[in-house]
Amino acid sequence: MKKITLCMLLMILSLQLQAQITNGTYTEEIDERIKNLNKSTITSNILINRVFSFAKINDFNQGVQIDTSSYTHFTQAWDELYRASYIKNIIKENELDLILESRKYQANVVPIGIINTEFHEFNFGTKLANTNVTFNETTGLFANIAGKNPFIKRQTTIISPLVTRVTGNTIQFKTDHLFRLYKLGKQIKTLQLVTNGSIYNLISNYNFNTSTFSTIYSSSGIKTLRFNITYADNTTKTTYANVYVNMIATTLAKNSTNTSELLPIEADDDLAFKGYELGDQLEKGKNEYRIYYSDASKTIDKPLYIIDGYDPGDTRKIEREDDGHDVSKESILELMSYDHDKDSITPKKDMIKELNLLGYDIIVVNHTRDSIGSYTVNIPLYSLNFTRTIYRDAGSDYIERNAFTFISLMRHIKSIQQGNEEAVVIGPSMGGLISRYALAYMEKKLAETGDNAKWNHNTRLWVSFDSPHQGANIPIGLQKGIEYFADELDNKGGQKFIDDQLSRPATKQMLVNHYTNNSNLPVGAPNFRNRFQNDLDNLGMPQNLRKVALLNGSMSGVLNGISEAQYLQINTRIPIFGSSSPIIQNKFYHNTNKKNGSQNYLTFNAGGFYLNFLFFKIYIIAQSKKYSTPSSKGSYDIAPGGYFNAQSELANEAQGSSFFTIFGWNYWRTLTTTAYVLDPTHSFIPTKSALAYTGSDVLDEVIGNKDRHCTGETPFDNYFAPEQNEPHITLTTENVAWLKAELDVDNTDKPLPIVYDTKMTGNISAVPGQNLTYSVTDIGENTTYDWFFDVDGYTGTNIGGWRIISNNGNKIVAKAGSPGLAVVVCKITSTNMCSSSVKYTYVNVSPSSDGDGDGQSTCNDALRFSSNPMRSNNSLNKVYIDSDPCNGNFALEKTYKPEKTYYNISIHNVYGEIVYSKNKRV
C-alpha cells in the first residue's frame, strides 16, 4: 500500500465522523487541517495534496503504467501545480492560454508544452505504528512528531500538445520556452518526439530546438505522440500524449460546380445591436454564407434560406471540408440530410440537393467567430506584454444581433436576385428564433417607415424547425454537476464549459432553467431569459407570410423519461487509496413531474464518500445536493419534445478510454470509471415550446387530438409532429414530404395538421353476425361522429348485412354483414378541426370462423391503377381505376388544359379524402 494512503485517509477525519471545519474550498479545508505542521521541508514550494488533483500528478509517469496526456490534462495539471504552490512563482493556467493565443499559430501547428518539476506530497505513514503526525480529535488538526518528516519529495514530467486538434495535410511541431514549467529537480538533457515513423529532437544538451518539425499523416484521427526523455543524471523515461489530426479533404464541395465560395456578411449600419450587460455598446454582427445554386447560371431567382442554430465556437461548419469544422460533429449540410429507408448502411438523402432540383437556390448561413477588438495583456512573471484579440462568437451570441445580420443578408440577396420570386426561410433550432425575430422586426419597421427596399422581406413561407419559442432545456442536475466540479473542486474543464457554453448570451436567453437562478423552481438566467422572452412575445410572430412549424416532439403526451428517476450515475474509483480505493458516486436525477406540493426532490448528488480505516470513519469530500420543487408545468427534463442525449454523451466519453471528457474536463486513465446510463435522453425542445403553444402550460398535456391552429392555440398556420419523440433536428421521409408539400407554391390543398389519437380501433376480421366494437378518440365538445359502412362501393348505416346496434358518439357496436371486404367509416366534424376528418378501418368478413385460414383479404389494396400513361407514351393519356363510391367521382382525376400548359393531378382514397394533390406548370 502506498504511503499516501494513510495521509489522505487522515486528511479530514475524526474518531467517529469528522465533518469539514472551514466550510470553505477544498484547499482552505486542507490548509486549516495542517496549519500546525512545519512546512520548511517543502523545498519545492508545492504541496500537491492542497488541491483535488484531477490530473493525478502524484501518480502520473511514476512507472506504474503507460500514461498519456492531452491538452486538457496538461492545462489541468499546470493549474493544480499553481494552486498547490505556496509562493506563486508559476504563471496561472489562463495566462498560459493567453500566451498560447498570442502566438497566433496556424491551424496545422502543434506547440509542445513541458512540465518537469519537483513537488511534495503527504507522507503521514502507512499504519498507526509508523505515523509521522499526530491528530487532535477535538480540533481536527494535525501536528508534527519530533524527528519525523510528514512530507516527501517527488518529481513529475508531463509533456503534451497545447491544442486538442489540428487541421492540415502537413502538421508542424514547435517548442517554446514559455510553455515550460520547471522549478527544481532533474533537468531534461534530451527530449525526442517520435511520431509517424520519424524522430525529432526537441531538446538537445538542455537547449530547446527552435526549428519547426513537419510530418504528413496518411489519415485523420487521434495520433499518439511518444516522448523519449533523458534527464541530467542520465536516467530515462518515456511518456505519451494525444492530439487529433484533421486532414483537409481533397474532394470538392457538394455540387461544387454550382456552389459559391464562403461569403462574409456584416450587419448594415442601421442594424447594430446593444447587449443586455452593463457597458455593452452598439455593435454590428457578422456571419458567413454559401449559395447552392439550382443550375449552372449561378444566379439567384428562387431563394431559400437555411439558418444554422446554436454553435458556440463555430465548430459546426456548412460542409465537413470547411476549415475549422469539428469532425466529430455533423456539418450543416449533413444535418439537412435524412434517412429515407431506415437503413444505416445506405447513404442518406441530401435534402439541399433535392431542393435544388425543385429550382430553389439555397443560401446556407453559418455563425462565425470574428475579431471585434483588442486590449493589452501584461504577464509580470515573464515581463511579457502583448495585444490580445477580442472575439465575438456569433454561434452563441445574442439572438437579436444574429437576426439583424440576417436582415442585412436578405437585403443583399434581394439586390442581386433575378426576378421577384418570394423567398422561403427555414430556421432549425435557434435559427428559428433568429429568423422569427428578423422577419417580425422587418414587418414592424415596414409598417413604421413604408421603406420597401429596406424592410420588405419578400418572403412567402417561414418554416420553424423544432425551435424553442418558449425556451429550451438542459437538465438542471447536469448544470449543477458542472458547477460543482468547476467551483468547489476547481476543475478547469468545468469552468471552461461554464464560460464557453452555459454563460453565453444565447444560452441564457433560451434556457428555461439556468444554474445561476438560485431557485429550486425552473427559472432562467437573471436579466436574460425573461427579458428576451418578453421582447420576443411583444414583437410577435411575422404575419405577412405563411408560417409553419416542423416539430421533433410528440403531441400525444409521450414523455422523455420518468419523473424523479435517476438517469445517470458515474462511479469513479480513485487509485491513490491503494486497495482501499473509495468510489465517488455522481448521481443525476430527472426533475419531478409533480405539479403541486412543496416537497423538494433531488436532482444532483455529487462526490461524497466515506471510508473506514482501522477505527476511523472518514468523510473525504463534502457532498453537494441540489433540489427541485414541483412546478405547475411539470418536468422540463422529461416533457414531450425533441430530445438530446447530454447524459449519454457524458457517459460515452467517460468509459473505456485513456482520458474521458465530461463536458470538457478530462480525467487521467488510472481513475477507474464506470458510467451507468439509466435513461439515455432528456427533453431539449419541449413540444409546446416548438409549437409556441398558447393554451394550458402543462407540458405533458395531450394536444395531438385537435387541430391546434383551428382552436387558436398556436400561431402557426400548419405544423407537423411525429407520433413519438425524435432527436432534436431530425429529418425523416415523412416530415420532408410534408415540408415539400408546403414548399409547393402551386399546391393550394396544403396538408392539414396530423391529428393523432383519433385513429379508429376495432376488429379487422369477423364472421357474419358477429358483434363488433369500433371507436375513435373523443376530441371534445362541439363534435359530431357520423358512422356508416361501405360494402362493395355502397354506403349506409344498414347495408350488406352490416348495421349499427348502438351508437355512443365516438363509439359504436356493429353487427358484421355478409362475407367479403367491408369498411367501417366515421366522419368527424368539429369546431376543434379546420375541416372534417374521416377515420376508417377495413374488415374482412370470412364465411367461417377462419375463412381462408388467415383471416385476411386477398385483395386489400385500396388503389390499383395502370402505369403512368405519360411515361409510357400512351396516346390516350388515361389512368384506369375502379370508380369511387362517393358520389360517382373517380379516385384519380387528371385534367389537361393546353391553353394554360397547366396540369392538375389529385388522388383520393375511397372515401373522397385527397391523399395527394399536385398542380404543375410546364
mmCIF file of N, CA and C in Angstrom, residues 265-273 283-285 404-412 454-455:
data_model
loop_
_atom_site.group_PDB
_atom_site.id
_atom_site.type_symbol
_atom_site.label_atom_id
_atom_site.label_comp_id
_atom_site.label_asym_id
_atom_site.label_seq_id
_atom_site.Cartn_x
_atom_site.Cartn_y
_atom_site.Cartn_z
ATOM 1 N N ILE A 265 -20.855 38.277 -44.472
ATOM 2 C CA ILE A 265 -21.929 39.261 -44.385
ATOM 3 C C ILE A 265 -21.803 39.988 -43.061
ATOM 4 N N GLU A 266 -21.894 41.297 -43.108
ATOM 5 C CA GLU A 266 -21.860 42.125 -41.902
ATOM 6 C C GLU A 266 -23.139 42.927 -41.823
ATOM 7 N N ALA A 267 -23.646 43.115 -40.635
ATOM 8 C CA ALA A 267 -24.891 43.864 -40.461
ATOM 9 C C ALA A 267 -24.728 45.288 -40.974
ATOM 10 N N ASP A 268 -25.783 45.821 -41.559
ATOM 11 C CA ASP A 268 -25.771 47.200 -42.037
ATOM 12 C C ASP A 268 -25.677 48.162 -40.859
ATOM 13 N N ASP A 269 -25.301 49.391 -41.159
ATOM 14 C CA ASP A 269 -25.080 50.383 -40.098
ATOM 15 C C ASP A 269 -26.322 50.628 -39.252
ATOM 16 N N ASP A 270 -27.503 50.482 -39.854
ATOM 17 C CA ASP A 270 -28.723 50.744 -39.094
ATOM 18 C C ASP A 270 -29.188 49.513 -38.321
ATOM 19 N N LEU A 271 -28.356 48.471 -38.313
ATOM 20 C CA LEU A 271 -28.762 47.227 -37.662
ATOM 21 C C LEU A 271 -27.727 46.760 -36.643
ATOM 22 N N ALA A 272 -27.120 47.696 -35.955
ATOM 23 C CA ALA A 272 -26.255 47.344 -34.832
ATOM 24 C C ALA A 272 -27.126 47.005 -33.629
ATOM 25 N N PHE A 273 -26.580 46.209 -32.723
ATOM 26 C CA PHE A 273 -27.351 45.771 -31.566
ATOM 27 C C PHE A 273 -26.532 45.949 -30.296
ATOM 28 N N GLU A 283 -23.126 47.232 -31.491
ATOM 29 C CA GLU A 283 -22.144 46.554 -32.327
ATOM 30 C C GLU A 283 -22.855 45.789 -33.432
ATOM 31 N N LYS A 284 -22.198 45.718 -34.583
ATOM 32 C CA LYS A 284 -22.765 45.022 -35.742
ATOM 33 C C LYS A 284 -22.287 43.578 -35.764
ATOM 34 N N GLY A 285 -23.205 42.697 -36.109
ATOM 35 C CA GLY A 285 -22.869 41.280 -36.186
ATOM 36 C C GLY A 285 -22.246 40.914 -37.518
ATOM 37 N N PHE A 404 -30.415 40.646 -36.858
ATOM 38 C CA PHE A 404 -30.102 41.857 -37.625
ATOM 39 C C PHE A 404 -29.103 41.562 -38.744
ATOM 40 N N THR A 405 -28.165 40.666 -38.486
ATOM 41 C CA THR A 405 -27.224 40.281 -39.538
ATOM 42 C C THR A 405 -27.960 39.551 -40.656
ATOM 43 N N PHE A 406 -28.939 38.733 -40.279
ATOM 44 C CA PHE A 406 -29.716 38.024 -41.300
ATOM 45 C C PHE A 406 -30.549 38.999 -42.128
ATOM 46 N N ILE A 407 -31.106 40.023 -41.512
ATOM 47 C CA ILE A 407 -31.838 41.041 -42.271
ATOM 48 C C ILE A 407 -30.931 41.664 -43.329
ATOM 49 N N SER A 408 -29.703 41.942 -42.935
ATOM 50 C CA SER A 408 -28.749 42.537 -43.881
ATOM 51 C C SER A 408 -28.459 41.585 -45.032
ATOM 52 N N LEU A 409 -28.385 40.286 -44.742
ATOM 53 C CA LEU A 409 -28.171 39.313 -45.811
ATOM 54 C C LEU A 409 -29.375 39.281 -46.748
ATOM 55 N N MET A 410 -30.583 39.324 -46.205
ATOM 56 C CA MET A 410 -31.773 39.324 -47.058
ATOM 57 C C MET A 410 -31.794 40.553 -47.961
ATOM 58 N N ARG A 411 -31.392 41.688 -47.426
ATOM 59 C CA ARG A 411 -31.314 42.898 -48.258
ATOM 60 C C ARG A 411 -30.349 42.690 -49.417
ATOM 61 N N HIS A 412 -29.198 42.097 -49.103
ATOM 62 C CA HIS A 412 -28.187 41.896 -50.142
ATOM 63 C C HIS A 412 -28.678 40.914 -51.202
ATOM 64 N N LYS A 454 -35.729 48.532 -47.729
ATOM 65 C CA LYS A 454 -35.048 48.076 -46.516
ATOM 66 C C LYS A 454 -35.799 46.985 -45.775
ATOM 67 N N TRP A 455 -37.123 47.088 -45.744
ATOM 68 C CA TRP A 455 -37.851 46.290 -44.758
ATOM 69 C C TRP A 455 -38.829 45.268 -45.325
#
